[in-house]
Short mmCIF file of C-alpha atoms in Angstrom, two decimals:
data_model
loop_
_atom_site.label_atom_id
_atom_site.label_comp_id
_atom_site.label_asym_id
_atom_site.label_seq_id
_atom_site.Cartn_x
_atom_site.Cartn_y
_atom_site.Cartn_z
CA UNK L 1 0.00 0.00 0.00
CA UNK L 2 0.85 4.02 -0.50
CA UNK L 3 1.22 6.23 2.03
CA UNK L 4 -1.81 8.15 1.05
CA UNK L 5 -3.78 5.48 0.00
CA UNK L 6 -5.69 5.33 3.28
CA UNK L 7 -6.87 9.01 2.55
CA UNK L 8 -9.54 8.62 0.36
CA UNK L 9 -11.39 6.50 2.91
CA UNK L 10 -11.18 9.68 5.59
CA UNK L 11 -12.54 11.81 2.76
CA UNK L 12 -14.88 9.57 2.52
CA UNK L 13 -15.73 9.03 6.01
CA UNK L 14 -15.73 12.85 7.05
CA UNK L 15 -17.89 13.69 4.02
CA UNK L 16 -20.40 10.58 5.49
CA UNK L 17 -19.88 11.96 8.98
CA UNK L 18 -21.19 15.14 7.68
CA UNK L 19 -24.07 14.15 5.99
CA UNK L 20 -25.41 11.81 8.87
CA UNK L 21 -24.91 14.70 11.16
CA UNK L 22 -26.64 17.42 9.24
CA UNK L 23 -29.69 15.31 8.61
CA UNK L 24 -30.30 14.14 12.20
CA UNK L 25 -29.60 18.06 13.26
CA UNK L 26 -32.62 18.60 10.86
CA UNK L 27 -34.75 15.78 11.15
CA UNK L 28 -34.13 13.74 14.43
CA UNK L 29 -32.07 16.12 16.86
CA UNK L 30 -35.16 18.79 17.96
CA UNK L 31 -37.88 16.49 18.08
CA UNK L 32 -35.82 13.83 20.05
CA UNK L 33 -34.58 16.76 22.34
CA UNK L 34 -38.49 18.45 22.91
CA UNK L 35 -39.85 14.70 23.62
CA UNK L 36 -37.26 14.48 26.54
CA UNK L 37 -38.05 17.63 27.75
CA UNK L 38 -41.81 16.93 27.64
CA UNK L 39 -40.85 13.72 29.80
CA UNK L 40 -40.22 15.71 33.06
CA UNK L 41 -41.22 18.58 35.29
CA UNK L 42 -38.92 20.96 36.22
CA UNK L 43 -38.08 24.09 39.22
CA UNK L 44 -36.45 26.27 36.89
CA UNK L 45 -36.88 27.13 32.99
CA UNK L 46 -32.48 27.03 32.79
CA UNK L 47 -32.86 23.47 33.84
CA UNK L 48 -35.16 22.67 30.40
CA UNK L 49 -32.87 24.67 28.30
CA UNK L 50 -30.13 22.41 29.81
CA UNK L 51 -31.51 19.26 29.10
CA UNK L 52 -33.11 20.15 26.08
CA UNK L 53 -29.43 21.20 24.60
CA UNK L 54 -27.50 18.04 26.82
CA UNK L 55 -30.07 16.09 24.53
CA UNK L 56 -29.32 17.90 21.38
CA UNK L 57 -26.01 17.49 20.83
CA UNK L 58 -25.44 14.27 22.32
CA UNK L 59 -28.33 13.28 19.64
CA UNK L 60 -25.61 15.06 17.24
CA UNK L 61 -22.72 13.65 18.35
CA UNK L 62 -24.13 9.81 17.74
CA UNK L 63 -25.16 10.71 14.18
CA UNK L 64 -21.43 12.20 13.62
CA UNK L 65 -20.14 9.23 14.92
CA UNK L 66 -22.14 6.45 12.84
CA UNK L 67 -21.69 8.30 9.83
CA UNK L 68 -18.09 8.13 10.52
CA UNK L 69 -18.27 4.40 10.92
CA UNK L 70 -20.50 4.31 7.41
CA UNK L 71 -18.32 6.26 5.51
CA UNK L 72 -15.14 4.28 6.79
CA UNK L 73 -16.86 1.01 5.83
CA UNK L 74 -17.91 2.75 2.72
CA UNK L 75 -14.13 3.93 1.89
CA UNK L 76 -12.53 0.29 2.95
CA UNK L 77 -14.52 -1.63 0.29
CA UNK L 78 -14.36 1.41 -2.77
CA UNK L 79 -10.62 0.98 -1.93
CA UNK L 80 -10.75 -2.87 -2.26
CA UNK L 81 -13.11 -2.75 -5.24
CA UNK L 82 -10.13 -0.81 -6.56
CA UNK L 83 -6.86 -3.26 -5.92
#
């Protein structure tokens, strides 16, 4: 193997990453974060805004992280289609 050859498949996996992230941000990541929110009562309106955004971006940082994992499954095999 090349020394580069490995960095087409974290192009590829970032650009997954990236995808996967934006979509759940616009499609899973709010309602996800208002139905936990709706789950409990709370004393103090700062403690909704900190669940709501502790739910948020935890909901974001899953997506990032399985579309890494696609994308680097995704990038292994284009690579092996290739040899």
């Amino acid at each position: 193997r090349l020394p580069g050859e490995n960095l087409m498949r974290y192009v590829i996996a970032m650009a997954a990453a990236i995808v996967v992230a934006l979509a759940a941000m616009l499609l899973v990541s709010m309602p996800l974060a208002n139905m936990a929110v709706e789950r409990y009562t709370f004393d103090s309106p700062d403690e909704v805004a900190d669940l709501h955004t502790a739910v948020f971006m935890m909901s974001n940082l899953a997506a990032l992280l399985i579309g890494w994992v696609i994308g680097w499954f995704l990038g292994g095999r284009m690579l092996r289609t290739q040899e």
